[in-house]
Each structure stands twice: as structure tokens, then as C-alpha cells.
mmCIF file of C-alpha atoms and ligand atoms in Angstrom:
data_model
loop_
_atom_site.group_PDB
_atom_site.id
_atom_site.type_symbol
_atom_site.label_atom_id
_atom_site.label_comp_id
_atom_site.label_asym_id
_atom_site.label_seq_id
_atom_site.Cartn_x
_atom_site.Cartn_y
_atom_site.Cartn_z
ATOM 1 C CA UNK A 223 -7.324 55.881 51.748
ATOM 2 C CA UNK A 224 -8.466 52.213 51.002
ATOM 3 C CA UNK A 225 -9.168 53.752 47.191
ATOM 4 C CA UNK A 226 -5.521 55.058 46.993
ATOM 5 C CA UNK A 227 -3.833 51.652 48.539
ATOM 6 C CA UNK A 228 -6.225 49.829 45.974
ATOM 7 C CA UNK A 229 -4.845 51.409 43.243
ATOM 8 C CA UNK A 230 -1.555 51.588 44.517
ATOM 9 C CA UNK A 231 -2.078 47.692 44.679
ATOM 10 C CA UNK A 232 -2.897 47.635 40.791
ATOM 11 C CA UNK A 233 -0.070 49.757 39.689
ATOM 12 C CA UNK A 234 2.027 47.203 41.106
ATOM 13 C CA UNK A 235 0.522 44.529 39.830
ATOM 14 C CA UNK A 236 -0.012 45.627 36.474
ATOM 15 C CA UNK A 237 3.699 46.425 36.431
ATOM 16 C CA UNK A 238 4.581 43.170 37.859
ATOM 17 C CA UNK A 239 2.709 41.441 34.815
ATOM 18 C CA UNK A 240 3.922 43.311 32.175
ATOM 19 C CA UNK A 241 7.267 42.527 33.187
ATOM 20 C CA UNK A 242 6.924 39.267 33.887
ATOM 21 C CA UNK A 243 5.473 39.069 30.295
ATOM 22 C CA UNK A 244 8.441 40.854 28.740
ATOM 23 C CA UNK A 245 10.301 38.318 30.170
ATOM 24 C CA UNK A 246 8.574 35.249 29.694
ATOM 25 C CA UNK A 247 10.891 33.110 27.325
ATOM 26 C CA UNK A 248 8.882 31.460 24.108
ATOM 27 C CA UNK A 249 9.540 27.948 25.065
ATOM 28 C CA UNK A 250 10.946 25.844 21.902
ATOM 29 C CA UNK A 251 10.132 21.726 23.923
ATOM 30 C CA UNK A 252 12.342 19.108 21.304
ATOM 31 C CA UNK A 253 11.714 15.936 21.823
ATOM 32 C CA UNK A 254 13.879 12.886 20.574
ATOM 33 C CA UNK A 255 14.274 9.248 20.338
ATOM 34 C CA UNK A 256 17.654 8.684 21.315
ATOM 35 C CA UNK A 257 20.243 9.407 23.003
ATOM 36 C CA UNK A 258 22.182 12.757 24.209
ATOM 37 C CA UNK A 259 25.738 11.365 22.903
ATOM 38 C CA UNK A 260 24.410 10.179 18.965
ATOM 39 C CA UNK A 261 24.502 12.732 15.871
ATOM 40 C CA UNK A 262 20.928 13.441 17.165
ATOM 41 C CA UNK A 263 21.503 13.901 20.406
ATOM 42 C CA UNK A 264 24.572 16.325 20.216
ATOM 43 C CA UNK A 265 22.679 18.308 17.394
ATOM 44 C CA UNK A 266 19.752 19.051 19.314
ATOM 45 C CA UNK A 267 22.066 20.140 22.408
ATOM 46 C CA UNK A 268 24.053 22.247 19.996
ATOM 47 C CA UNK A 269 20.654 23.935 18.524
ATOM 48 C CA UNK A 270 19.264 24.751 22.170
ATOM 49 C CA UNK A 271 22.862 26.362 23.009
ATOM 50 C CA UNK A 272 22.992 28.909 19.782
ATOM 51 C CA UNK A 273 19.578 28.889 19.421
ATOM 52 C CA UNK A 274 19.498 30.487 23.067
ATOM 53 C CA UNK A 275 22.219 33.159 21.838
ATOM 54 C CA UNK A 276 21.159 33.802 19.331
ATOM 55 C CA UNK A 277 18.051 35.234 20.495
ATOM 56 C CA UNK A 278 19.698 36.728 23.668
ATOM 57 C CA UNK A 279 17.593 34.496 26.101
ATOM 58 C CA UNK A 280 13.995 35.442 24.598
ATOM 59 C CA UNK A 281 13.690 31.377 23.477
ATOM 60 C CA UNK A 282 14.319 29.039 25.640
ATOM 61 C CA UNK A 283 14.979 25.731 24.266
ATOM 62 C CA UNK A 284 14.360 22.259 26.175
ATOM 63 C CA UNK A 285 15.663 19.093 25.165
ATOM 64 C CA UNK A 286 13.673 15.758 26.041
ATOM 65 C CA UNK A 287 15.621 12.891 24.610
ATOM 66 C CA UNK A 288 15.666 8.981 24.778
ATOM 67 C CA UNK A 289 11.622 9.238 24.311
ATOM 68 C CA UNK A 290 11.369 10.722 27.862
ATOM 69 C CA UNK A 291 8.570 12.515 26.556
ATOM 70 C CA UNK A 292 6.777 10.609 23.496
ATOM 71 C CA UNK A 293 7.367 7.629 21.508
ATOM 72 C CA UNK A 294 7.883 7.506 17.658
ATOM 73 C CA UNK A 295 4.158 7.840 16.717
ATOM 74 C CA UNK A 296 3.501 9.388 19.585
ATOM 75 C CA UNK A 297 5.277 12.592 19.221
ATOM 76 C CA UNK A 298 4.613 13.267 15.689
ATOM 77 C CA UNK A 299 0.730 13.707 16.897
ATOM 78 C CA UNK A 300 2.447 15.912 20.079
ATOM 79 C CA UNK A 301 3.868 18.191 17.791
ATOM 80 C CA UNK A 302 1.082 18.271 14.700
ATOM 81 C CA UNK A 303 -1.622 18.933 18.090
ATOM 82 C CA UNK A 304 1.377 21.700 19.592
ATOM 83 C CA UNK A 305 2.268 19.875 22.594
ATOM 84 C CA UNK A 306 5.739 19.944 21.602
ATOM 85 C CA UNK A 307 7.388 22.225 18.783
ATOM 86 C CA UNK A 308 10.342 20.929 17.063
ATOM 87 C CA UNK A 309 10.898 17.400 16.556
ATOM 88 C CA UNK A 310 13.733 15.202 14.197
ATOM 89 C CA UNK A 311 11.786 11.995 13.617
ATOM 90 C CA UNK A 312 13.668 9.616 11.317
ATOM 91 C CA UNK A 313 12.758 9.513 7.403
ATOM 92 C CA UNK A 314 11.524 6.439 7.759
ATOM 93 C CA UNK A 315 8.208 7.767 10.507
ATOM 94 C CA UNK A 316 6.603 10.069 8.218
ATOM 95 C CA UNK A 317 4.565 7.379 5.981
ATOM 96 C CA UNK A 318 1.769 7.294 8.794
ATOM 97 C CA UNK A 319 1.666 10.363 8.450
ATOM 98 C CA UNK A 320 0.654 10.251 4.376
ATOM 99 C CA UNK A 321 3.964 11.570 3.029
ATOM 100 C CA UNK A 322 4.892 8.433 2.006
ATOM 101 C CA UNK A 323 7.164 10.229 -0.429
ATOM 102 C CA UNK A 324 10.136 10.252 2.600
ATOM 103 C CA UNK A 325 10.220 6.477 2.486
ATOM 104 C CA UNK A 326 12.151 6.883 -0.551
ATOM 105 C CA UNK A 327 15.130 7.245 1.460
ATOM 106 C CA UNK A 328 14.758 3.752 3.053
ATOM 107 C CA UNK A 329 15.289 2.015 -0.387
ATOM 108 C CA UNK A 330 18.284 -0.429 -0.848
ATOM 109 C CA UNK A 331 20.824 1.059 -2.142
ATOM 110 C CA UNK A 332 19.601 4.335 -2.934
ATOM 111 C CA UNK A 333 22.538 6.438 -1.917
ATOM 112 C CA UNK A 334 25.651 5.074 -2.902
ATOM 113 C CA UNK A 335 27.602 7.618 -1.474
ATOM 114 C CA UNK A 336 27.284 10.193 1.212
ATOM 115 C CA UNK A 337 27.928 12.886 -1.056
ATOM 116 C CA UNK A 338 24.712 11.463 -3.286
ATOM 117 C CA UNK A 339 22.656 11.706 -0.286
ATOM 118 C CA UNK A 340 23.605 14.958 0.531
ATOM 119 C CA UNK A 341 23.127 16.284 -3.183
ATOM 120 C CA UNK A 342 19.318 15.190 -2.589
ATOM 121 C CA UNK A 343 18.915 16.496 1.187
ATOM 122 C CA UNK A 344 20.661 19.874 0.062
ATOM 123 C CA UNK A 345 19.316 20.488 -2.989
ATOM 124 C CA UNK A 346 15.919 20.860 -5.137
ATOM 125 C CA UNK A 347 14.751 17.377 -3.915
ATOM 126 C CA UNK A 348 14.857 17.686 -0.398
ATOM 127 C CA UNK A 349 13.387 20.962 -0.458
ATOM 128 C CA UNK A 350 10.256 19.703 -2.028
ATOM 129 C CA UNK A 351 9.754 17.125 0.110
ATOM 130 C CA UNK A 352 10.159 19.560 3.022
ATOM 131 C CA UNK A 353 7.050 20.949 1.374
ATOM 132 C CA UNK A 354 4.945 18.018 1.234
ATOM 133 C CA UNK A 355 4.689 18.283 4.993
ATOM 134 C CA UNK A 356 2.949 21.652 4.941
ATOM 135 C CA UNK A 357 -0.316 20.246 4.355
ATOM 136 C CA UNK A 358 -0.228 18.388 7.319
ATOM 137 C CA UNK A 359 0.684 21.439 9.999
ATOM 138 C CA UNK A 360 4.543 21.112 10.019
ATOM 139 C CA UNK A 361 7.131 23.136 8.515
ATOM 140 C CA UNK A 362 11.130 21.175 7.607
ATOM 141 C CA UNK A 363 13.784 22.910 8.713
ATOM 142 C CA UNK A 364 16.644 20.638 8.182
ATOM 143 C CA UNK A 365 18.213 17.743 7.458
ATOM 144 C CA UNK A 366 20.439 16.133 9.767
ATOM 145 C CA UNK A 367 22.374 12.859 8.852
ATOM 146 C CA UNK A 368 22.935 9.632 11.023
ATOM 147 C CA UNK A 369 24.335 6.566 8.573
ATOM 148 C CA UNK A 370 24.287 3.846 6.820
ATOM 149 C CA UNK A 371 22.563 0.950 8.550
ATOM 150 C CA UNK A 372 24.401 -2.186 10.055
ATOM 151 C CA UNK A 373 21.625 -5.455 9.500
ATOM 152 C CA UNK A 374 22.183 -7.456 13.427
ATOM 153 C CA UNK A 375 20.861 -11.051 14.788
ATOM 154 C CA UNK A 376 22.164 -13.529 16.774
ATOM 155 C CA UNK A 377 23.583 -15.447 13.561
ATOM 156 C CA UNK A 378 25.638 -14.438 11.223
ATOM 157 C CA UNK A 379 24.209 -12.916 8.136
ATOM 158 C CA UNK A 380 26.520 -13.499 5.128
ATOM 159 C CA UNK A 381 23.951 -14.010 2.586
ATOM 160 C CA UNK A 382 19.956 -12.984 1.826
ATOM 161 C CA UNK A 383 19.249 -17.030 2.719
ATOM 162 C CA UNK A 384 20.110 -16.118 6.497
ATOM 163 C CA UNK A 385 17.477 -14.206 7.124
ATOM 164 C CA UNK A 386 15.106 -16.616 6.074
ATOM 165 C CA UNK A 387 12.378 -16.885 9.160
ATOM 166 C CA UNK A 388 13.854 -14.426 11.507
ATOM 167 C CA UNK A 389 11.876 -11.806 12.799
ATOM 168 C CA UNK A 390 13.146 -8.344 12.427
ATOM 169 C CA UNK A 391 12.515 -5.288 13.893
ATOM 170 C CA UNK A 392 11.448 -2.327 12.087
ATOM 171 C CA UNK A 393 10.789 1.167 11.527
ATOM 172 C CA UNK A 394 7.346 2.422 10.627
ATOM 173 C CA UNK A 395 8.356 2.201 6.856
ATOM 174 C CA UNK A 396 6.526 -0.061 4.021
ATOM 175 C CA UNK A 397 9.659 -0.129 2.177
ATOM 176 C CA UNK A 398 11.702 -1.295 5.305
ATOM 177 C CA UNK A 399 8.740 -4.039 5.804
ATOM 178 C CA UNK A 400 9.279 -4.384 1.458
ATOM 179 C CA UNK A 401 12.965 -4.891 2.610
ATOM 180 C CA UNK A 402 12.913 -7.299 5.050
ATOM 181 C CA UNK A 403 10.758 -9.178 3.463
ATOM 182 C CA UNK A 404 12.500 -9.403 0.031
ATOM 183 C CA UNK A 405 15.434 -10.962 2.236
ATOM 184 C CA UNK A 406 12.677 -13.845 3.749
ATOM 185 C CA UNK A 407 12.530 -12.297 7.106
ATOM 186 C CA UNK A 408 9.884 -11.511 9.120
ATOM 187 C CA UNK A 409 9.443 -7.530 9.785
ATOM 188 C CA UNK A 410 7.519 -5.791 12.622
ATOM 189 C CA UNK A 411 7.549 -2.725 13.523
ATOM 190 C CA UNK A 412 8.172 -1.451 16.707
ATOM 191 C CA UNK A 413 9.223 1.449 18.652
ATOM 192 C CA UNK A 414 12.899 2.496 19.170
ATOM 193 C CA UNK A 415 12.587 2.564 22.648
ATOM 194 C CA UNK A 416 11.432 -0.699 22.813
ATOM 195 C CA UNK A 417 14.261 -2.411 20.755
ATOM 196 C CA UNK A 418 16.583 -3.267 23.043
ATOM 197 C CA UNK A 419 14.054 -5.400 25.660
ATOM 198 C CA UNK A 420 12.633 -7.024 22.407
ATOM 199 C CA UNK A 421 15.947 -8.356 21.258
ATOM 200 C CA UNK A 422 16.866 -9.137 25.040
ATOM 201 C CA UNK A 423 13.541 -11.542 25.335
ATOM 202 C CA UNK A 424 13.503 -12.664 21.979
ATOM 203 C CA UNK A 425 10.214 -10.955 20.602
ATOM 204 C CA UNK A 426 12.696 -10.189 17.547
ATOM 205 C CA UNK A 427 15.492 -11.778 16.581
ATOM 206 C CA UNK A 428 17.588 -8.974 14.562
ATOM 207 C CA UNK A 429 17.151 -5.405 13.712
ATOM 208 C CA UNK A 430 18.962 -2.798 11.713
ATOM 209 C CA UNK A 431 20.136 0.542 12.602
ATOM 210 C CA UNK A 432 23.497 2.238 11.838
ATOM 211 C CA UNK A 433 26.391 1.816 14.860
ATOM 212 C CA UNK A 434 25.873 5.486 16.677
ATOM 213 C CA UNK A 435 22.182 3.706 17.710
ATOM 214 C CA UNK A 436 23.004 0.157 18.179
ATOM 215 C CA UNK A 437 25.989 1.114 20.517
ATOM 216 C CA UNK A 438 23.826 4.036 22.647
ATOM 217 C CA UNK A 439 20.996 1.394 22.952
ATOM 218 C CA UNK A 440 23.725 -1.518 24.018
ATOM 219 C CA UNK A 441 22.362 -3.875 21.552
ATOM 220 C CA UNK A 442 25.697 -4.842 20.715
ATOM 221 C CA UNK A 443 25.098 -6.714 24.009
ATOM 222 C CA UNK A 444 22.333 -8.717 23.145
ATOM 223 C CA UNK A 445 22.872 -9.220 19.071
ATOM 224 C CA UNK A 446 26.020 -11.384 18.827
ATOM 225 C CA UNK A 447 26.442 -11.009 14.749
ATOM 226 C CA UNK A 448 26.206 -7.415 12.560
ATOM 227 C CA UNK A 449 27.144 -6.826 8.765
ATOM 228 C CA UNK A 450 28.529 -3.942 7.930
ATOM 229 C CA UNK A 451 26.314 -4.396 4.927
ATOM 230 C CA UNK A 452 25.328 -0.627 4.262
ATOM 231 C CA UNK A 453 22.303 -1.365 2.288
ATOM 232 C CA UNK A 454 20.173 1.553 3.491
ATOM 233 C CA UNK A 455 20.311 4.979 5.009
ATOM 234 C CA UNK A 456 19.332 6.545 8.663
ATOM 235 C CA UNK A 457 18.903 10.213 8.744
ATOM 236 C CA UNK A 458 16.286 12.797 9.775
ATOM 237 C CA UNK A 459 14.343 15.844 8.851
ATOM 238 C CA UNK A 460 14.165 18.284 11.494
ATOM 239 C CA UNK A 461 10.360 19.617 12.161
ATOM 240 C CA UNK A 462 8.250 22.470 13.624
ATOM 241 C CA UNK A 463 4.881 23.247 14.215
ATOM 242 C CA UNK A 464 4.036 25.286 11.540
ATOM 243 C CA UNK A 465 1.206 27.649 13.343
ATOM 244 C CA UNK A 466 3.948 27.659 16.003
ATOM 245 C CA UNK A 467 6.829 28.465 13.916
ATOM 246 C CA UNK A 468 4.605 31.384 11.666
ATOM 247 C CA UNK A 469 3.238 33.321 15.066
ATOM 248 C CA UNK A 470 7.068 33.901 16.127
ATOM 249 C CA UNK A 471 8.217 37.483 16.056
ATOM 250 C CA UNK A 472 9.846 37.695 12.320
ATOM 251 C CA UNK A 473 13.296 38.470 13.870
ATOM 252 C CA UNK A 474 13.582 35.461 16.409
ATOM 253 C CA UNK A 475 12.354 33.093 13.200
ATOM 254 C CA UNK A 476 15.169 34.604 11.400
ATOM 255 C CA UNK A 477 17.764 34.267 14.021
ATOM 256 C CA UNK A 478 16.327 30.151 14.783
ATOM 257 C CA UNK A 479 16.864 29.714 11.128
ATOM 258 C CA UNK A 480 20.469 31.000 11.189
ATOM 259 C CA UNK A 481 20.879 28.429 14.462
ATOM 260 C CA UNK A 482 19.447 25.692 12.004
ATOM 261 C CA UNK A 483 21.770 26.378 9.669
ATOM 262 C CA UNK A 484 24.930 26.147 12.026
ATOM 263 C CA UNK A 485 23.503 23.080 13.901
ATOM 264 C CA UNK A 486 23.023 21.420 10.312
ATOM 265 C CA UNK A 487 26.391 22.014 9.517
ATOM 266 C CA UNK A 488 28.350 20.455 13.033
ATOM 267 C CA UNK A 489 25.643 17.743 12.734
ATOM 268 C CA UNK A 490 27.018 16.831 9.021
ATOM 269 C CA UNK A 491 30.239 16.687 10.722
ATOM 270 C CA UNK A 492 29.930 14.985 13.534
ATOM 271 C CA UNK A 493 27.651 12.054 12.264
ATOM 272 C CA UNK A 494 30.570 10.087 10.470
ATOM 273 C CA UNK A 495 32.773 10.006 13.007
ATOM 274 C CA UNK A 496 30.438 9.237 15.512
ATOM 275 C CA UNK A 497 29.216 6.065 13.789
ATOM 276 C CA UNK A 498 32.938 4.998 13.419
ATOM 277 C CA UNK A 499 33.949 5.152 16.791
ATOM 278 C CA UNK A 500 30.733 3.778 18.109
ATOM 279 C CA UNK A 501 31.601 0.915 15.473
ATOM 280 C CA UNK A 502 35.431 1.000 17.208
ATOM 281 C CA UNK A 503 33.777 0.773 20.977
ATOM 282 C CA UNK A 504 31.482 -2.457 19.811
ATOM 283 C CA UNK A 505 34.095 -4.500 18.490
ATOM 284 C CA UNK A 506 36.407 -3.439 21.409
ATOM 285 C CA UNK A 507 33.218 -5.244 23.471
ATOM 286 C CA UNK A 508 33.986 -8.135 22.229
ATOM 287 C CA UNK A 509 30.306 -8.746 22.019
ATOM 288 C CA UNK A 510 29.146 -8.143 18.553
ATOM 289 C CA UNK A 511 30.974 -10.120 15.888
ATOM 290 C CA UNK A 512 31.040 -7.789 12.601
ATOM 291 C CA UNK A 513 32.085 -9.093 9.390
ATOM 292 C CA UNK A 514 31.865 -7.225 5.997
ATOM 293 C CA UNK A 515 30.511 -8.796 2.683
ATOM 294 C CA UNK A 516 32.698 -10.045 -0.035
ATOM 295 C CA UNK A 517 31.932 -9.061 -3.818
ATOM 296 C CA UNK A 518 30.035 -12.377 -4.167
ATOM 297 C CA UNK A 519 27.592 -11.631 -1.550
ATOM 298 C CA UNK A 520 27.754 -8.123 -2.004
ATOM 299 C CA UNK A 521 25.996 -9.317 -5.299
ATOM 300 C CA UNK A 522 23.662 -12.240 -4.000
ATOM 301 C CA UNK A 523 22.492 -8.834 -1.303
ATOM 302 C CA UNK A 524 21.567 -6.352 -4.139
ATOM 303 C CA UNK A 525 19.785 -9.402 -5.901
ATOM 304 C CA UNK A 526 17.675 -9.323 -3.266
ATOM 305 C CA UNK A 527 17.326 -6.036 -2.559
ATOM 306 C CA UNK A 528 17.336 -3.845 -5.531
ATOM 307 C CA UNK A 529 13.814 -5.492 -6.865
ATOM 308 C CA UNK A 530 12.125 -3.355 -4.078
ATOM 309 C CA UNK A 531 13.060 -0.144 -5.922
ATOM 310 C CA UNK A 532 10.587 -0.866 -8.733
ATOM 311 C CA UNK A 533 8.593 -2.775 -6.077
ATOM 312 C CA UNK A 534 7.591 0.638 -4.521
ATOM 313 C CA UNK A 535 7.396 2.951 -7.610
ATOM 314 C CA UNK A 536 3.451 2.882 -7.105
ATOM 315 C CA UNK A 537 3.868 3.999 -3.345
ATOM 316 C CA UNK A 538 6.368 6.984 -4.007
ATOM 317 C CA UNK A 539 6.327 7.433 -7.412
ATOM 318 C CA UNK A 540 9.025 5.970 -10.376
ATOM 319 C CA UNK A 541 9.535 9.957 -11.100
ATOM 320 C CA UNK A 542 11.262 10.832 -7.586
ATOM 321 C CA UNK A 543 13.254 7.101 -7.191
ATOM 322 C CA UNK A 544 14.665 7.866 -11.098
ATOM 323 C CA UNK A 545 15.556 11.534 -10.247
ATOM 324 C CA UNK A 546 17.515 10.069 -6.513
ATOM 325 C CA UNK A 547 19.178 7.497 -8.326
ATOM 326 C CA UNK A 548 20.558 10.430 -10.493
ATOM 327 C CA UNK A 549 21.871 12.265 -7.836
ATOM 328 C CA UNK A 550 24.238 9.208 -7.214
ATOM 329 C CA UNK A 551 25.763 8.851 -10.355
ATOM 330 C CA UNK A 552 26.557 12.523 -10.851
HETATM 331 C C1 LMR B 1574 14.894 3.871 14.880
HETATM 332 O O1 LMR B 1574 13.733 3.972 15.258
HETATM 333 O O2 LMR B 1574 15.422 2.796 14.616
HETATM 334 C C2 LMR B 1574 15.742 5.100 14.689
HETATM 335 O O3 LMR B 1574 15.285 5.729 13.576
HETATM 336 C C3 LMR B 1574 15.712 6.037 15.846
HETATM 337 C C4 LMR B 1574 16.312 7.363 15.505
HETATM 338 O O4 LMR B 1574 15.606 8.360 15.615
HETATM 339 O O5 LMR B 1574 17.498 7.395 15.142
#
């Protein structure tokens, strides 16, 4: 009797397990920087939602945004270590990482257009780069796209003298610190989730960022002055843990991919307008004074500026800057 309710009791139990194995969801955690209404933030909402169709329920996909999770360095050594599995760090994180090849999209002036950028992030280019991360444990997905950058301070800044002595916060990019520093400011890097205090108290005096950030962060409340100067570029590669990403069941890698793919595309079309009415909902604040530069300083900025393309040829090679600065004038 006590044999037969024994293995009566292991029947159900092994039953129980299996099911509850059959079940259990592979979890997909994506953590993020900012917040849940920027081109970021609505992407990686968007990729949990088809990303959870399209694999009928079997991955389950949580979001951790606004750094809830991990900080700029911090999660890039989550997800290399597997605490987390997807990330979309900007392009500007992943020198620490020794691909300082992705810095090349922080250069002045490097896209002209969005239509350059995009002939680099879709094409040949951007798919090698996605393969310089290999090496390191992570596999690229994607691109996604945020904008070009607005410079901010509490003065106005009209011309490359302005920024002489201020301290501006950066992103964990030589060529950013190259940047800043080519324009006489100070540059130190910081976190993103520690931008807005540091402006607040005056640990920096400006930063840069395009409008979809500055607005979600409310440093249009505490930076009275921004230039819609568009010297740089924002945008992100999206990123997996590579032993993560290879152990998945062939057909639920194929069916994330195809919910890359979509997500890639409404992120493309969402970032623009996002950055322009976040732009529209600043100057409605009355807060943030912007101004735009005429031709004369447009010139006296690229003056500046444009020296720190050759400047970093020996950090990410004269070869890759030449071939980008094709792409814009195709
Ligand atoms: C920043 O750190 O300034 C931004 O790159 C944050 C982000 O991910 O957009």
C-alpha cells in the first residue's frame, strides 16, 4: 500500500514537472536607460508585444527601463556575464568595451543626413561592426535610431567661444570627450541617469542629447539655453547575449529575428517625430530658450569641430571615417 501511494506520489510529480517545464516561458529581461515614451522606450515595448506573438507565449519578454535595473556600464557587464539578455546601449558606450570602432558615429558631422546614416546602419558597414562585437560575447541585432543632438547650458551657445570653461556632461565616448574639448569645454562623463541632478546642482553646467531625452529627463527645466546645432548623432545598436541567443530553439531565434525586424522598422518611424514634438513640448515650457545657428556660425562650429575627424583616425581607423563620409555624399 505505502509502495503503491509512493509511486502514485511520483507519477504525479513527475507529471507536474514536466509540465511545468513545457510551460516555463524562456525569459528575454531588456534593460534600458530611458524612458518608456522615447524612440527607445516605445521600441522595446513594441519588441516584447510581437516578440510574445510571435512565439505564441513560449518567450516572455520583460522590459526594465529608466536604469531600474543597471546603469550604462553597468548593464553592458549584466548582459556580457547573462544577467540580462538583450540590451540597446547607445553607440557611444561600446568603447569600454574595446570596439572603439562604434565611436565613429559620435564624430561631428558625420551624417549629414538621415538617409546617410541609415545607408551605413543598413548596409555593409553596420553589419561589420555588428560583428566586431562577437568577440566579446554579444551578438547585434539592430539598429534603432534616436537623433541628432541638441548642445544645452545655462547660456546661450551661439559660437565655439561659449563653451569655453564650462563643464559638460558626457557619454562614455573619447570622441565626445575629443568634441567637447575641441569647443574649450570641459567634458566628464557621467551616467544618464545621473544627468538631470548634475545639471540641477551644478556638477555640470551643459550637456548634449537630442530633444526625445532632454524632454523625458526634464532638463529643459534646469538648462535655460539649447542649439539646435545638430552636430552629432544619438542612436543605438540593439544587443544579445550571444551564448544566450545561440542555445534558443532554431525556430523561436527565427521568429525573434522577424520581431527585430518589425520593431526596427516602427522604431525608424517613430524616432523623428518623436524628437519634434518633444522639441514642440520644450519650447511650449517656456523654459528652454532654443535658437538655431546662422551660416556664419554654422561655419565658426564645423571649424571647430571637423578637426576631430582626423583627430581620431588613429582610434577608429582613417579607412572606416573615409568610407562613412561616403555614404553621405552618395
Ligand atoms: C545618454 O547617455 O546620454 C543617452 O545615450 C541615453 C540613451 O540611451 O539614449
Amino acid at each position: 500500500m505505502q509502495v503503491k501511494s509512493f509511486l502514485a506520489t511520483v507519477a504525479v510529480a513527475a507529471c507536474f514537472t514536466s509540465s511545468a517545464f513545457a510551460q516555463a516561458p524562456i525569459v528575454i529581461k531588456f534593460s534600458h536607460v530611458v524612458a518608456t515614451d522615447t524612440p527607445k522606450g516605445q521600441a522595446a515595448a513594441r519588441f516584447k508585444q510581437l516578440a510574445e506573438k510571435a512565439t505564441n507565449g513560449r518567450v516572455k519578454v520583460e522590459v526594465y527601463p529608466n536604469s531600474q535595473l543597471y546603469k550604462d556600464k553597468e548593464e553592458l557587464e549584466a548582459l556580457q556575464l547573462g544577467a540580462v539578455q538583450m540590451l540597446a546601449p547607445s553607440l557611444a558606450k561600446f568603447g569600454p568595451l574595446g570596439v572603439k570602432e562604434f565611436e565613429v558615429f559620435d564624430l561631428p558631422y558625420i551624417f549629414p543626413t538621415k538617409q546617410a546614416l541609415y545607408n551605413v546602419t543598413e548596409g555593409p558597414i553596420g553589419r561589420s561592426l555588428l560583428k566586431k562585437l562577437e568577440p566579446k560575447g554579444i551578438t547585434g541585432l539592430a539598429y534603432w535610431d534616436n537623433g541628432f543632438k541638441v548642445m544645452s547650458a545655462n547660456k546661450p551657445l551661439n559660437t565655439p567661444t561659449d563653451f569655453r570653461g564650462l563643464k559638460m556632461r558626457i557619454q562614455s565616448s573619447k570622441v565626445l570627450d575629443a568634441q567637447m574639448r575641441a569647443l574649450g569645454a570641459n567634458p566628464q562623463v557621467l551616467a544618464f541617469s545621473e544627468v538631470y541632478q548634475a545639471l540641477q546642482t551644478g556638477v555640470v553646467d551643459g550637456t548634449e542629447n537630442p530633444p526625445s531625452n532632454m524632454y523625458t529627463q526634464k532638463m529643459h527645466e534646469v538648462q535655460k539655453y539649447g542649439t539646435l546645432s545638430n552636430h552629432g548623432y544619438l542612436g543605438y545598436a540593439v544587443i544579445v547575449n550571444k551564448k544566450f541567443w545561440d542555445g534558443l530553439p532554431a525556430d523561436i531565434r527565427t521568429a525573434l529575428e522577424g520581431a527585430m525586424r518589425e520593431t526596427t522598422t516602427y522604431e525608424k518611424a517613430i524616432s523623428q517625430r518623436d524628437n519634434d514634438l518633444a522639441l514642440e513640448a520644450m519650447k511650449k515650457s517656456g523654459r528652454t530658450q532654443f535658437t538655431t545657428l546662422n551660416a556664419q556660425q554654422q561655419a565658426e562650429w564645423k571649424k571647430a569641430l571637423l578637426p576631430v575627424q582626423k583627430q581620431m583616425e588613429s582610434r577608429i581607423g582613417a579607412d572606416l571615417i573615409n568610407a562613412i563620409n561616403k555614404e553621405g555624399v552618395k
